[in-house]
Amino acid sequence: MNGRFWEDKPLSRMDRAEWEALCDGCGKCCVHKLEDEETGELLPTNVACRMLDRATARCADYKHRHAYVPECVRLTPARLRAIDWLPASCAYRLVADGEPLPAWHHLVCGDREEIHRMGMSVRGWTISEDDAGDLEHHLVDRDL
């Protein structure tokens, strides 16, 4: 990967390594959301996919995740615009919109832990869906 590739290369032209490197590792896409039946608003919960390693905010078996969670969405440049539940801070969304990556993003600061220190990941506030029970009891007031 060359320098700040995300600044001058469209998402559709990124190779697999560049695409995967762009992920900030926040884990917010792995948190369950509920849809309000009346308004259509997506409401965040503190319940994470069973595959999320809650200590690292990364998938425990990213390569094989679909074998365990068939409904896990594979994010691609073509699907990006249709997925409205990605967090506002998502690097894929930011780059697609021509916005800069935040200072805490590992590609900017060189430190994969900075996102956690800045409180921008799910580390420390989620529970596994295996332990949660009804999602309605786990709504949180957080921006995802």
XYZ file of C-alpha atoms in Angstrom:
144
model
C 0.000 0.000 0.000
C 1.280 3.391 -0.928
C 1.094 6.300 1.498
C -2.309 7.851 1.991
C -3.964 5.782 -0.743
C -7.503 6.548 0.472
C -7.103 10.234 -0.338
C -6.725 9.834 -4.083
C -7.974 6.344 -4.912
C -11.716 5.681 -5.220
C -13.085 2.807 -3.154
C -13.933 0.899 -6.334
C -10.257 0.899 -7.371
C -8.816 -0.271 -4.061
C -7.299 -3.721 -3.932
C -8.327 -6.154 -1.197
C -5.472 -5.153 1.142
C -6.299 -1.445 0.830
C -10.017 -2.073 1.309
C -9.463 -4.133 4.443
C -6.906 -1.649 5.818
C -9.465 1.130 5.543
C -11.627 -0.466 8.241
C -10.992 1.400 11.486
C -11.841 -1.614 13.650
C -14.534 0.138 15.689
C -16.842 -2.908 15.750
C -19.945 -0.698 15.504
C -21.169 -2.544 12.431
C -21.252 -5.705 14.580
C -23.677 -4.256 17.126
C -27.349 -5.143 16.787
C -29.782 -2.380 16.002
C -33.552 -2.386 16.297
C -35.881 -0.599 13.917
C -38.699 1.479 15.358
C -41.812 0.097 13.646
C -43.514 3.500 13.517
C -40.655 5.774 12.477
C -38.217 3.402 10.790
C -35.458 4.862 12.993
C -32.591 2.499 13.817
C -31.959 2.238 17.536
C -28.607 0.972 18.809
C -28.217 -1.703 21.437
C -25.216 -2.816 23.462
C -25.544 -6.328 22.030
C -22.742 -7.505 19.780
C -22.604 -10.340 17.297
C -21.387 -13.572 18.853
C -18.342 -13.455 16.576
C -17.147 -10.090 17.880
C -14.142 -10.304 20.162
C -15.303 -7.640 22.578
C -11.779 -7.078 23.947
C -10.388 -6.132 20.538
C -13.603 -4.957 18.796
C -12.646 -7.213 15.858
C -14.285 -10.321 14.444
C -12.968 -13.485 16.091
C -12.920 -15.322 12.738
C -13.355 -12.705 10.042
C -12.351 -14.970 7.168
C -14.920 -17.647 8.074
C -17.596 -15.480 9.717
C -20.288 -16.372 7.181
C -20.068 -20.025 8.210
C -21.172 -18.977 11.717
C -23.278 -15.896 10.922
C -24.746 -16.304 7.418
C -26.533 -12.941 7.609
C -23.291 -11.035 8.212
C -23.075 -8.358 5.526
C -20.057 -8.320 3.256
C -19.352 -4.676 2.679
C -18.285 -3.794 -0.854
C -18.020 -0.498 -2.723
C -21.157 -1.420 -4.675
C -23.184 -2.123 -1.516
C -21.905 0.794 0.525
C -24.570 3.358 -0.447
C -27.413 0.922 0.208
C -26.325 0.196 3.782
C -27.770 2.982 5.891
C -26.815 1.648 9.302
C -23.053 2.149 9.094
C -21.845 4.630 11.708
C -21.209 8.240 10.674
C -17.558 7.727 11.660
C -17.136 4.697 9.351
C -14.038 5.156 7.201
C -15.766 3.620 4.187
C -18.574 6.173 4.406
C -16.175 9.047 4.981
C -13.985 8.163 2.008
C -17.022 7.572 -0.231
C -18.294 11.046 0.736
C -14.911 12.687 0.107
C -14.398 13.398 3.804
C -11.052 13.035 5.626
C -10.361 10.195 8.017
C -10.386 11.263 11.673
C -7.140 11.817 13.550
C -7.733 8.642 15.603
C -7.896 6.378 12.515
C -4.922 3.986 12.468
C -4.015 4.927 8.890
C -3.654 8.551 10.003
C -2.057 8.164 13.440
C -0.295 4.800 13.000
C -1.807 3.302 16.158
C -4.662 0.761 16.135
C -5.302 1.422 19.842
C -6.061 5.142 19.423
C -9.644 4.468 18.317
C -10.258 2.700 21.635
C -8.551 5.377 23.738
C -10.744 7.984 22.050
C -13.896 6.002 22.885
C -14.820 5.531 19.229
C -15.109 1.733 19.327
C -17.403 -0.761 21.020
C -14.659 -1.969 23.336
C -15.853 -2.065 26.924
C -19.607 -1.490 26.541
C -21.083 -4.462 24.699
C -22.329 -7.899 25.653
C -22.544 -10.955 23.433
C -25.823 -11.836 21.771
C -25.384 -15.273 23.363
C -25.893 -13.673 26.789
C -28.297 -10.840 26.001
C -31.844 -12.156 25.828
C -34.399 -9.698 24.423
C -32.732 -6.901 22.471
C -35.429 -4.454 23.582
C -33.876 -4.539 27.066
C -30.489 -3.444 25.691
C -31.200 -0.157 23.923
C -28.469 2.431 24.512
C -28.182 6.150 23.977
C -25.083 6.152 21.788
C -24.273 7.404 18.355
C -23.383 4.514 16.125
